[in-house]
Short mmCIF file of C-alpha atoms in Angstrom, two decimals:
data_model
loop_
_atom_site.label_atom_id
_atom_site.label_comp_id
_atom_site.label_asym_id
_atom_site.label_seq_id
_atom_site.Cartn_x
_atom_site.Cartn_y
_atom_site.Cartn_z
CA MET C 86 24.31 -86.48 -65.30
CA ARG C 87 24.01 -84.19 -62.25
CA ARG C 88 20.40 -83.45 -63.20
CA CYS C 89 19.65 -87.20 -63.28
CA VAL C 90 21.18 -87.68 -59.84
CA PHE C 91 19.13 -84.77 -58.52
CA LEU C 92 15.92 -86.27 -59.94
CA LEU C 93 16.74 -89.59 -58.28
CA PHE C 94 17.35 -87.79 -55.00
CA THR C 95 13.97 -86.02 -55.29
CA TRP C 96 12.20 -89.30 -56.05
CA ILE C 97 13.70 -90.97 -52.98
CA TYR C 98 12.83 -87.93 -50.87
CA THR C 99 9.21 -87.99 -52.02
CA ALA C 100 8.96 -91.72 -51.40
CA LEU C 101 10.07 -91.24 -47.78
CA SER C 102 7.44 -88.56 -47.11
CA ALA C 103 4.20 -89.55 -45.37
CA PRO C 104 1.34 -87.62 -47.00
CA CYS C 105 -1.46 -85.82 -45.20
CA ILE C 106 -4.71 -87.72 -44.63
CA PRO C 107 -7.17 -84.84 -45.06
CA ARG C 108 -10.52 -84.36 -43.40
CA ASP C 109 -12.95 -81.56 -44.20
CA PHE C 110 -15.16 -80.35 -41.34
CA GLY C 111 -16.82 -77.72 -43.55
CA ASN C 112 -14.87 -74.74 -42.25
CA ASN C 113 -13.23 -73.42 -45.40
CA GLY C 114 -10.21 -75.70 -45.17
CA THR C 115 -8.99 -79.13 -44.08
CA VAL C 116 -7.04 -80.76 -41.27
CA CYS C 117 -4.54 -83.59 -41.50
CA VAL C 118 -5.58 -86.54 -39.34
CA CYS C 119 -3.04 -88.39 -37.18
CA ASN C 120 -3.44 -91.28 -34.75
CA ALA C 121 -1.43 -93.94 -32.95
CA THR C 122 -0.21 -95.60 -36.15
CA TYR C 123 0.13 -92.80 -38.69
CA CYS C 124 0.96 -89.12 -39.04
CA ASP C 125 2.04 -87.15 -42.08
CA SER C 126 5.67 -86.05 -42.08
CA THR C 127 8.22 -84.45 -44.39
CA PRO C 128 11.78 -85.68 -43.88
CA VAL C 129 14.67 -83.25 -44.05
CA THR C 130 17.35 -84.19 -46.54
CA GLU C 131 20.44 -82.50 -47.87
CA VAL C 132 19.86 -79.36 -49.88
CA PRO C 133 20.60 -79.98 -53.59
CA ASP C 134 23.71 -78.81 -55.41
CA ILE C 135 24.29 -75.20 -56.42
CA GLY C 136 21.97 -74.26 -59.27
CA PHE C 137 19.02 -76.28 -57.94
CA TYR C 138 16.38 -75.56 -55.30
CA MET C 139 13.68 -77.33 -53.30
CA HIS C 140 10.18 -75.87 -53.18
CA TYR C 141 7.57 -76.75 -50.52
CA THR C 142 3.92 -75.65 -50.81
CA SER C 143 0.84 -75.71 -48.58
CA SER C 144 -2.43 -74.16 -49.69
CA LYS C 145 -6.05 -73.49 -48.90
CA ASP C 146 -6.96 -76.06 -51.57
CA GLY C 147 -5.32 -78.84 -49.54
CA LEU C 148 -1.63 -79.03 -50.43
CA ARG C 149 0.52 -79.82 -47.39
CA PHE C 150 4.27 -79.57 -47.90
CA SER C 151 3.93 -80.58 -51.54
CA THR C 152 7.54 -80.86 -52.71
CA ILE C 153 9.08 -80.21 -56.09
CA ASP C 154 12.58 -79.37 -57.29
CA GLY C 155 13.71 -76.76 -59.75
CA VAL C 156 16.66 -75.25 -61.60
CA PHE C 157 17.75 -71.60 -61.66
CA ASN C 158 17.53 -69.71 -64.96
CA LYS C 159 20.80 -67.81 -65.42
CA GLU C 160 19.89 -66.01 -68.62
CA LEU C 161 17.14 -63.57 -67.60
CA PRO C 162 17.88 -60.32 -65.72
CA ALA C 163 15.85 -59.04 -62.76
CA ASP C 164 12.83 -56.82 -63.41
CA SER C 165 10.95 -54.30 -61.27
CA ASN C 166 8.49 -56.92 -59.98
CA SER C 167 11.17 -59.44 -59.00
CA PHE C 168 11.90 -60.39 -55.43
CA GLN C 169 15.56 -59.43 -55.29
CA LEU C 170 17.79 -60.94 -52.62
CA ASP C 171 20.38 -58.68 -51.00
CA PHE C 172 22.99 -60.72 -49.13
CA ASP C 173 24.95 -57.63 -48.14
CA THR C 174 22.06 -56.32 -46.05
CA THR C 175 21.49 -58.30 -42.88
CA PHE C 176 19.14 -57.92 -39.96
CA GLN C 177 18.40 -59.96 -36.81
CA PRO C 178 19.58 -63.48 -35.96
CA ILE C 179 16.85 -66.02 -35.32
CA HIS C 180 16.39 -67.67 -31.93
CA GLY C 181 13.67 -70.10 -33.03
CA PHE C 182 10.01 -71.07 -33.06
CA GLY C 183 7.87 -73.06 -30.64
CA GLY C 184 4.78 -73.40 -28.49
CA ALA C 185 3.59 -73.40 -24.88
CA PHE C 186 3.46 -76.32 -22.45
CA THR C 187 0.38 -75.06 -20.63
CA ASP C 188 -1.67 -77.20 -18.24
CA ALA C 189 -4.41 -77.37 -20.88
CA ALA C 190 -2.06 -78.42 -23.67
CA THR C 191 -0.25 -81.11 -21.72
CA MET C 192 -3.43 -82.48 -20.15
CA ASN C 193 -4.99 -82.81 -23.59
CA ILE C 194 -1.94 -84.53 -25.06
CA LYS C 195 -2.00 -87.01 -22.17
CA THR C 196 -5.59 -88.04 -23.03
CA LEU C 197 -4.26 -89.81 -26.12
CA SER C 198 -2.82 -93.32 -26.20
CA PRO C 199 0.97 -93.55 -25.69
CA ASP C 200 1.59 -94.14 -29.41
CA ALA C 201 -0.61 -91.22 -30.44
CA GLN C 202 1.18 -89.03 -27.89
CA GLU C 203 4.47 -90.10 -29.43
CA ASN C 204 3.30 -89.08 -32.89
CA LEU C 205 2.04 -85.73 -31.64
CA MET C 206 5.30 -84.90 -29.90
CA ARG C 207 7.28 -86.00 -32.94
CA THR C 208 5.16 -83.81 -35.18
CA TYR C 209 6.32 -80.79 -33.17
CA PHE C 210 9.85 -81.57 -32.00
CA THR C 211 11.60 -83.53 -34.75
CA GLU C 212 13.09 -82.43 -38.06
CA GLU C 213 10.44 -84.51 -39.86
CA GLY C 214 7.85 -82.33 -38.12
CA SER C 215 7.94 -78.68 -37.10
CA ASN C 216 11.49 -78.80 -35.70
CA TYR C 217 10.48 -76.63 -32.73
CA HIS C 218 13.36 -75.20 -30.70
CA PHE C 219 11.37 -73.32 -28.05
CA GLY C 220 8.97 -74.29 -25.29
CA ARG C 221 7.23 -71.78 -23.03
CA VAL C 222 6.00 -72.88 -19.60
CA PRO C 223 3.80 -70.97 -17.12
CA ILE C 224 5.10 -70.62 -13.55
CA GLY C 225 2.03 -71.96 -11.79
CA SER C 226 -1.37 -71.72 -13.45
CA SER C 227 -2.53 -69.66 -16.39
CA ASP C 228 -6.08 -69.15 -17.59
CA PHE C 229 -5.58 -72.36 -19.59
CA SER C 230 -5.59 -74.43 -16.42
CA THR C 231 -8.40 -76.25 -14.65
CA ARG C 232 -7.95 -74.12 -11.51
CA PRO C 233 -6.03 -71.07 -10.31
CA TYR C 234 -2.97 -71.84 -8.18
CA THR C 235 0.61 -70.80 -7.44
CA TYR C 236 3.45 -72.81 -5.93
CA ASP C 237 3.05 -71.31 -2.47
CA ASP C 238 -0.54 -70.53 -1.58
CA TYR C 239 0.23 -70.52 2.15
CA GLU C 240 -0.22 -67.01 3.50
CA GLY C 241 2.77 -65.54 5.25
CA ASP C 242 5.29 -68.18 4.12
CA MET C 243 8.07 -65.63 3.83
CA GLN C 244 10.81 -68.28 3.70
CA LEU C 245 8.93 -70.25 0.99
CA GLU C 246 9.23 -73.39 3.10
CA LYS C 247 5.99 -74.75 1.63
CA PHE C 248 6.90 -73.97 -1.99
CA SER C 249 6.18 -77.03 -4.13
CA LEU C 250 5.41 -77.89 -7.71
CA ALA C 251 1.84 -78.90 -8.53
CA ASP C 252 0.44 -82.15 -9.86
CA GLU C 253 0.04 -80.34 -13.17
CA ASP C 254 3.83 -79.98 -13.33
CA LEU C 255 4.70 -83.47 -12.15
CA LEU C 256 2.10 -85.42 -14.13
CA TYR C 257 1.78 -83.39 -17.32
CA LYS C 258 4.17 -80.54 -18.07
CA ILE C 259 7.48 -82.00 -16.91
CA PRO C 260 7.07 -85.45 -18.53
CA LEU C 261 6.19 -83.91 -21.89
CA MET C 262 8.95 -81.32 -21.67
CA LYS C 263 11.40 -84.17 -21.02
CA LYS C 264 10.03 -85.93 -24.08
CA ALA C 265 10.62 -82.79 -26.13
CA VAL C 266 14.24 -82.75 -24.95
CA GLU C 267 14.59 -86.40 -25.94
CA LEU C 268 13.33 -85.60 -29.43
CA ASN C 269 15.27 -82.34 -29.79
CA PRO C 270 18.17 -81.96 -27.30
CA GLU C 271 18.68 -78.38 -28.55
CA ILE C 272 15.27 -77.16 -27.35
CA LYS C 273 15.24 -74.14 -25.04
CA PHE C 274 12.60 -73.47 -22.40
CA PHE C 275 11.51 -70.15 -20.95
CA ALA C 276 9.00 -69.39 -18.23
CA ALA C 277 6.61 -66.68 -17.04
CA ALA C 278 4.40 -66.22 -14.00
CA TRP C 279 0.84 -65.05 -14.49
CA SER C 280 0.52 -63.99 -10.86
CA ALA C 281 2.26 -63.96 -7.51
CA PRO C 282 0.59 -65.92 -4.69
CA PRO C 283 -2.52 -63.96 -3.65
CA TRP C 284 -1.15 -63.21 -0.17
CA MET C 285 1.66 -61.21 -1.80
CA ARG C 286 -0.79 -59.04 -3.77
CA THR C 287 -2.65 -55.86 -2.88
CA ASP C 288 -6.01 -57.47 -3.68
CA ASN C 289 -5.29 -60.92 -2.17
CA ASN C 290 -6.51 -62.64 -5.34
CA TYR C 291 -5.28 -64.34 -8.51
CA THR C 292 -7.16 -61.90 -10.73
CA GLY C 293 -8.46 -58.36 -10.75
CA TYR C 294 -6.83 -55.02 -10.18
CA GLY C 295 -3.88 -56.12 -8.05
CA PHE C 296 -0.15 -55.44 -7.69
CA LEU C 297 2.76 -57.01 -5.84
CA ARG C 298 3.10 -55.50 -2.39
CA LYS C 299 6.52 -53.88 -1.97
CA GLU C 300 7.32 -55.77 1.24
CA TYR C 301 7.26 -58.97 -0.82
CA TYR C 302 9.56 -57.83 -3.64
CA GLN C 303 12.49 -59.98 -2.50
CA VAL C 304 10.30 -62.94 -1.54
CA TYR C 305 8.82 -62.94 -5.03
CA ALA C 306 12.30 -62.84 -6.59
CA ARG C 307 13.24 -65.90 -4.53
CA TYR C 308 9.95 -67.49 -5.63
CA HIS C 309 11.24 -67.35 -9.20
CA GLU C 310 14.62 -68.73 -8.15
CA GLU C 311 12.90 -71.60 -6.38
CA PHE C 312 10.94 -72.40 -9.52
CA LEU C 313 14.22 -72.61 -11.43
CA ASN C 314 15.63 -74.89 -8.72
CA LYS C 315 12.67 -77.26 -8.78
CA TYR C 316 12.63 -77.60 -12.56
CA GLU C 317 16.39 -78.12 -12.67
CA ASP C 318 15.91 -80.92 -10.11
CA HIS C 319 13.92 -82.60 -12.88
CA GLY C 320 16.66 -82.00 -15.45
CA LEU C 321 14.99 -79.00 -17.08
CA LYS C 322 16.93 -75.73 -17.25
CA MET C 323 15.39 -72.45 -18.32
CA TRP C 324 16.97 -70.41 -21.12
CA ALA C 325 15.05 -67.35 -19.93
CA ILE C 326 12.56 -66.17 -17.35
CA SER C 327 10.04 -63.37 -17.77
CA ALA C 328 9.51 -60.48 -15.39
CA GLY C 329 5.80 -61.30 -15.64
CA ASN C 330 3.11 -62.23 -18.14
CA GLU C 331 0.97 -59.36 -19.44
CA PRO C 332 1.72 -56.74 -16.76
CA PHE C 333 -0.14 -54.06 -18.72
CA TYR C 334 -3.33 -56.14 -18.85
CA GLY C 335 -3.04 -56.75 -15.13
CA MET C 336 -3.40 -53.02 -14.51
CA LEU C 337 -6.92 -53.00 -15.95
CA SER C 338 -9.88 -53.23 -13.58
CA ILE C 339 -11.67 -55.60 -16.00
CA THR C 340 -9.02 -58.30 -15.55
CA TYR C 341 -10.83 -61.61 -15.00
CA TYR C 342 -8.14 -64.26 -15.47
CA ASN C 343 -4.78 -64.86 -13.78
CA SER C 344 -2.76 -61.68 -14.10
CA MET C 345 -0.93 -59.22 -11.92
CA GLY C 346 -0.43 -55.57 -12.68
CA TRP C 347 3.03 -54.04 -12.83
CA LEU C 348 3.55 -50.33 -13.26
CA PRO C 349 6.59 -49.97 -15.55
CA ARG C 350 8.63 -48.05 -12.97
CA ASP C 351 7.79 -50.63 -10.31
CA VAL C 352 8.81 -53.59 -12.42
CA GLY C 353 12.01 -51.71 -13.24
CA THR C 354 12.68 -51.30 -9.54
CA TRP C 355 11.91 -54.97 -8.82
CA VAL C 356 14.15 -56.25 -11.60
CA ALA C 357 16.97 -53.86 -10.66
CA ASN C 358 16.93 -54.49 -6.92
CA ASN C 359 15.51 -58.00 -6.56
CA LEU C 360 14.99 -60.30 -9.53
CA GLY C 361 18.15 -59.35 -11.41
CA PRO C 362 20.59 -59.67 -8.48
CA THR C 363 18.85 -62.83 -7.20
CA ILE C 364 19.15 -64.65 -10.53
CA CYS C 365 22.67 -63.40 -11.21
CA LYS C 366 23.94 -64.56 -7.80
CA SER C 367 22.25 -67.96 -8.08
CA LYS C 368 23.31 -71.11 -9.91
CA HIS C 369 20.99 -69.92 -12.69
CA SER C 370 23.14 -66.92 -13.60
CA LYS C 371 23.05 -67.90 -17.28
CA THR C 372 19.24 -67.72 -17.35
CA LEU C 373 18.22 -64.58 -19.22
CA ILE C 374 15.57 -62.13 -18.02
CA ILE C 375 13.04 -60.93 -20.57
CA GLY C 376 10.76 -57.95 -20.01
CA TYR C 377 7.35 -56.60 -20.95
CA ASP C 378 5.72 -59.84 -22.25
CA ASP C 379 2.52 -58.17 -23.40
CA ALA C 380 0.74 -56.88 -26.51
CA THR C 381 2.48 -54.32 -28.72
CA SER C 382 -0.25 -51.74 -28.05
CA GLY C 383 1.48 -50.57 -24.88
CA LEU C 384 5.03 -51.51 -25.80
CA VAL C 385 6.85 -48.22 -26.38
CA SER C 386 5.82 -46.23 -23.31
CA TYR C 387 6.09 -49.25 -21.01
CA VAL C 388 9.59 -50.22 -22.12
CA ASN C 389 10.82 -46.63 -22.09
CA GLU C 390 9.69 -46.13 -18.51
CA THR C 391 11.00 -49.51 -17.37
CA PHE C 392 14.40 -48.82 -18.93
CA SER C 393 14.60 -45.39 -17.31
CA ASN C 394 16.01 -47.52 -14.52
CA GLY C 395 19.55 -48.18 -15.77
CA LEU C 396 20.02 -51.33 -13.68
CA ALA C 397 16.77 -52.83 -14.98
CA ARG C 398 17.94 -52.14 -18.52
CA LYS C 399 21.22 -53.89 -17.69
CA TYR C 400 19.52 -57.01 -16.34
CA ILE C 401 16.82 -57.38 -19.00
CA ALA C 402 18.29 -59.13 -22.05
CA GLY C 403 15.26 -59.17 -24.32
CA ILE C 404 11.83 -57.67 -24.88
CA ALA C 405 8.94 -60.11 -25.19
CA ILE C 406 5.78 -59.22 -27.07
CA HIS C 407 2.37 -60.81 -27.69
CA GLY C 408 0.70 -60.66 -31.08
CA TYR C 409 -2.91 -59.92 -30.18
CA THR C 410 -2.89 -56.30 -31.36
CA ASP C 411 -0.55 -56.77 -34.33
CA THR C 412 -3.24 -55.99 -36.91
CA SER C 413 -4.04 -52.63 -35.29
CA ILE C 414 -0.56 -51.44 -34.27
CA PRO C 415 1.89 -50.37 -37.02
CA ALA C 416 4.71 -52.87 -37.39
CA ASN C 417 7.28 -50.08 -37.49
CA VAL C 418 6.71 -49.69 -33.75
CA LEU C 419 9.07 -52.68 -33.44
CA ASP C 420 11.62 -50.94 -35.66
CA GLY C 421 11.57 -47.97 -33.30
CA VAL C 422 12.08 -50.15 -30.23
CA HIS C 423 14.99 -51.89 -31.93
CA GLU C 424 16.55 -48.56 -32.83
CA ASP C 425 16.19 -47.29 -29.26
CA TYR C 426 17.46 -50.50 -27.65
CA PRO C 427 19.59 -52.32 -30.25
CA GLU C 428 21.27 -54.46 -27.58
CA LYS C 429 17.93 -56.10 -26.69
CA PHE C 430 16.48 -58.91 -28.77
CA LEU C 431 12.76 -58.90 -29.58
CA ILE C 432 10.83 -62.15 -29.27
CA LEU C 433 7.13 -62.90 -29.71
CA THR C 434 6.18 -65.20 -26.85
CA GLU C 435 2.43 -65.66 -27.37
CA TYR C 436 -0.09 -65.65 -30.18
CA SER C 437 -3.36 -67.42 -30.85
CA ASN C 438 -6.64 -66.79 -32.64
CA GLY C 439 -10.11 -68.25 -32.84
CA SER C 440 -12.67 -69.57 -30.36
CA PRO C 441 -15.45 -72.19 -30.43
CA ASP C 442 -18.73 -71.54 -32.19
CA ALA C 443 -21.17 -69.82 -29.84
CA GLU C 444 -23.97 -72.30 -30.62
CA THR C 445 -22.21 -75.65 -30.99
CA GLY C 446 -19.27 -74.98 -28.68
CA ILE C 447 -16.98 -76.66 -31.23
CA LEU C 448 -13.96 -75.12 -32.94
CA ALA C 449 -13.94 -74.33 -36.67
CA LEU C 450 -11.61 -77.22 -37.41
CA GLY C 451 -9.55 -76.77 -40.58
CA SER C 452 -10.08 -73.01 -40.95
CA TRP C 453 -7.58 -71.71 -43.51
CA ASP C 454 -8.47 -68.13 -42.58
CA ARG C 455 -7.06 -68.64 -39.09
CA GLY C 456 -3.96 -70.20 -40.59
CA GLU C 457 -3.54 -67.21 -42.88
CA GLU C 458 -3.60 -64.87 -39.89
CA TYR C 459 -0.71 -66.88 -38.45
CA ILE C 460 1.29 -66.67 -41.68
CA LEU C 461 0.87 -62.91 -41.98
CA ASP C 462 1.67 -62.30 -38.32
CA ILE C 463 4.87 -64.35 -38.50
CA ILE C 464 6.05 -62.58 -41.67
CA GLN C 465 5.22 -59.15 -40.25
CA ASN C 466 7.16 -59.81 -37.06
CA LEU C 467 10.15 -61.34 -38.82
CA GLN C 468 10.28 -58.32 -41.13
CA ASN C 469 10.57 -56.07 -38.08
CA TRP C 470 13.46 -57.41 -35.99
CA VAL C 471 11.65 -60.17 -34.09
CA THR C 472 14.03 -63.07 -33.43
CA GLY C 473 11.56 -65.78 -32.43
CA TRP C 474 7.87 -66.62 -32.67
CA VAL C 475 6.18 -68.85 -30.08
CA ASP C 476 2.62 -70.13 -30.38
CA TRP C 477 0.28 -70.40 -27.40
CA ASN C 478 -1.19 -73.82 -26.41
CA LEU C 479 0.53 -76.72 -28.15
CA ALA C 480 -2.81 -78.56 -28.18
CA LEU C 481 -6.43 -78.21 -27.10
CA ASN C 482 -9.54 -80.35 -27.55
CA ILE C 483 -12.32 -79.79 -30.08
CA TYR C 484 -14.06 -77.47 -27.58
CA GLY C 485 -10.97 -75.32 -27.03
CA LYS C 486 -10.77 -76.46 -23.41
CA PRO C 487 -9.86 -76.45 -20.57
CA ASN C 488 -9.78 -72.87 -19.33
CA TRP C 489 -10.82 -72.23 -15.74
CA ARG C 490 -12.43 -68.89 -16.64
CA GLY C 491 -14.30 -70.27 -19.65
CA ILE C 492 -12.28 -68.27 -22.20
CA PHE C 493 -11.83 -71.12 -24.67
CA GLY C 494 -9.47 -70.91 -27.63
CA ASP C 495 -8.03 -72.60 -30.70
CA ALA C 496 -4.69 -74.30 -31.29
CA ALA C 497 -2.50 -75.57 -34.11
CA VAL C 498 -3.14 -79.16 -33.03
CA ILE C 499 -6.52 -80.36 -31.78
CA VAL C 500 -6.87 -83.56 -29.75
CA ASN C 501 -9.85 -85.92 -29.98
CA PRO C 502 -9.42 -88.62 -27.31
CA GLU C 503 -12.70 -90.37 -28.22
CA SER C 504 -11.20 -91.50 -31.54
CA ASP C 505 -7.58 -91.37 -30.31
CA GLU C 506 -6.80 -88.88 -33.08
CA PHE C 507 -5.28 -85.45 -33.35
CA TYR C 508 -5.82 -82.90 -36.10
CA LYS C 509 -3.08 -80.75 -37.57
CA GLN C 510 -4.78 -77.53 -38.58
CA PRO C 511 -3.68 -75.04 -41.28
CA LYS C 512 -2.07 -72.91 -38.57
CA TYR C 513 0.23 -75.85 -37.77
CA TYR C 514 1.58 -75.77 -41.33
CA ALA C 515 1.67 -71.97 -41.24
CA ILE C 516 4.26 -72.11 -38.44
CA ALA C 517 6.07 -75.16 -39.81
CA HIS C 518 6.84 -73.46 -43.13
CA PHE C 519 9.13 -71.24 -41.05
CA SER C 520 10.20 -73.36 -38.08
CA LYS C 521 11.15 -76.41 -40.12
CA PHE C 522 13.57 -74.59 -42.40
CA ILE C 523 14.85 -71.57 -40.43
CA PRO C 524 16.96 -72.98 -37.57
CA PRO C 525 18.39 -70.94 -34.69
CA GLY C 526 21.36 -68.89 -35.78
CA SER C 527 19.90 -68.04 -39.18
CA ILE C 528 20.13 -64.38 -40.22
CA ARG C 529 17.42 -62.42 -41.99
CA ILE C 530 18.74 -60.92 -45.24
CA GLY C 531 17.54 -58.15 -47.51
CA LEU C 532 14.64 -58.84 -49.88
CA THR C 533 13.14 -56.13 -52.07
CA HIS C 534 10.14 -56.42 -54.38
CA GLY C 535 7.38 -54.47 -56.05
CA MET C 536 4.41 -56.81 -55.50
CA THR C 537 1.76 -56.25 -52.85
CA SER C 538 -0.12 -59.50 -53.43
CA VAL C 539 2.75 -61.68 -52.17
CA LYS C 540 4.36 -61.31 -48.75
CA ALA C 541 7.89 -62.66 -48.36
CA VAL C 542 10.92 -62.82 -46.08
CA ALA C 543 14.38 -64.37 -46.59
CA PHE C 544 17.18 -65.83 -44.48
CA LYS C 545 20.68 -67.27 -44.61
CA THR C 546 21.26 -70.31 -42.36
CA LEU C 547 24.43 -71.33 -40.56
CA LYS C 548 24.90 -73.99 -43.25
CA ASN C 549 24.95 -71.20 -45.84
CA GLU C 550 21.52 -72.17 -47.19
CA THR C 551 19.19 -69.48 -48.51
CA VAL C 552 15.59 -69.80 -47.33
CA VAL C 553 12.73 -67.74 -48.79
CA VAL C 554 9.18 -67.95 -47.42
CA MET C 555 6.36 -66.45 -49.51
CA TYR C 556 2.59 -66.19 -49.17
CA ASN C 557 0.10 -65.43 -51.95
CA THR C 558 -2.64 -63.42 -50.26
CA TYR C 559 -4.82 -63.31 -53.40
CA LEU C 560 -7.63 -65.59 -54.57
CA THR C 561 -5.94 -65.92 -57.97
CA ASP C 562 -2.66 -67.35 -59.22
CA GLN C 563 0.30 -64.98 -58.90
CA ASN C 564 3.37 -65.16 -61.12
CA VAL C 565 6.52 -64.29 -59.21
CA THR C 566 10.24 -64.19 -59.89
CA ILE C 567 13.00 -64.49 -57.30
CA TYR C 568 16.32 -63.02 -58.39
CA ASP C 569 19.62 -64.05 -56.83
CA SER C 570 22.57 -62.27 -58.45
CA ARG C 571 24.81 -65.29 -57.76
CA ARG C 572 22.48 -68.04 -58.99
CA GLY C 573 19.98 -66.52 -61.41
CA GLN C 574 16.17 -66.53 -61.41
CA ILE C 575 13.40 -68.72 -60.05
CA SER C 576 10.06 -68.22 -61.82
CA LEU C 577 6.96 -69.57 -60.06
CA LYS C 578 3.18 -69.56 -60.34
CA LEU C 579 1.80 -69.39 -56.81
CA PRO C 580 -1.70 -70.88 -56.39
CA PRO C 581 -4.35 -68.83 -54.56
CA LYS C 582 -3.89 -68.58 -50.80
CA SER C 583 -0.70 -70.63 -50.69
CA ILE C 584 2.47 -70.54 -48.61
CA HIS C 585 5.84 -71.50 -50.06
CA THR C 586 9.28 -72.23 -48.68
CA LEU C 587 12.24 -72.36 -51.05
CA ILE C 588 15.69 -73.53 -49.96
CA TYR C 589 18.96 -73.73 -51.84
CA TYR C 590 22.72 -73.19 -51.66
#
């Protein structure tokens, strides 16, 4: 009888789902097409009774959240190739997943009709979509803006009397961030500045080899406080604020987009004497400070030197990383940082891949290979103490624009205003297989296995659900077994290049 009820539940669940409308642009994969009247979605329903599981699959061959149910086998023991869950071994709690409200992203979203905008925001910020819980926002411009600017480009304005938000904030970022809050009241925002106003810098520029002049240390701390004030005036509070985006990159003489260099000892001094006390004494005292915010290639030495200042270590709550060097830097670097600073959470705050074709200027829409890079990067980071994973631009156009320095990129969602459509790329589903099912507060649990062809990670949610995410890296089917000593076995055949999320009590 219970099996019949479960089958009825699954049938109703499937009927409520809105399937993907695929389109193949000839780039080794497909997108799902959405517009003002339709967008694929997968509703979240109650997890089935003990002894049953739900199984969601997306694949290179075109599956997108294909859903089936299954029953545990209690008779077979675990073998050496099984994925064996270990509930007694726990690791980091999860803060969440999300994307960035850049000028480029929000401008592109606003080129769509109101109904298409609604569908795009719902596809990110509702449980039927990605269930994002994080939004990152630049303080002023980033390279993905149409121009370089800060909030006080008036030289010598020591009292910040002319500090003001830009049109990009008021017309694009803030309205869409408010919409995200409407769709998911639990969303958390965090912010980072790419550069101080040029008049505060040693090179009087937005780019290049430049540092914050020491006489402006306190002014720049108040600049961050004023940003928090202005956004709170619009009903948007920040969960965290960064000490600065990509400070290591800003120390390179080849820097050609918005960035400002910070020597690690200098940023430690600034946080200890200026930013930390300023935020803690303000009405934003609950806003966390996160440090580093750069690629893992320079992580260890930079953090060690920054934290040689004991006050800086006290004020900085978490260590932010970017994923651009993840394939070349051993993942156990993160393990070492966690061991050295166990009181600090690790969070990935930026990742993207891909750029337009050099000849056509158009992105490789539907590329599964780029989606696979996302999957593997998320798994690698989650396996090594990272508590959150935040994508870069929420949306770009088919040319990867705008970017004021001409460094165009790719995104999980691509907007086409000419047809009033947007395209959900494989990388969108790559993130959603995690973000949709692993809510904040979940805990990573032990998972051991003997297979190299399948990457996997497991979690326990606050509702006591078990979530396992797996990816078959091979071009052939892979037979896998998941063993839970309490429930039994799940035996699966994973199609080539496919990602899977399993959830059960």
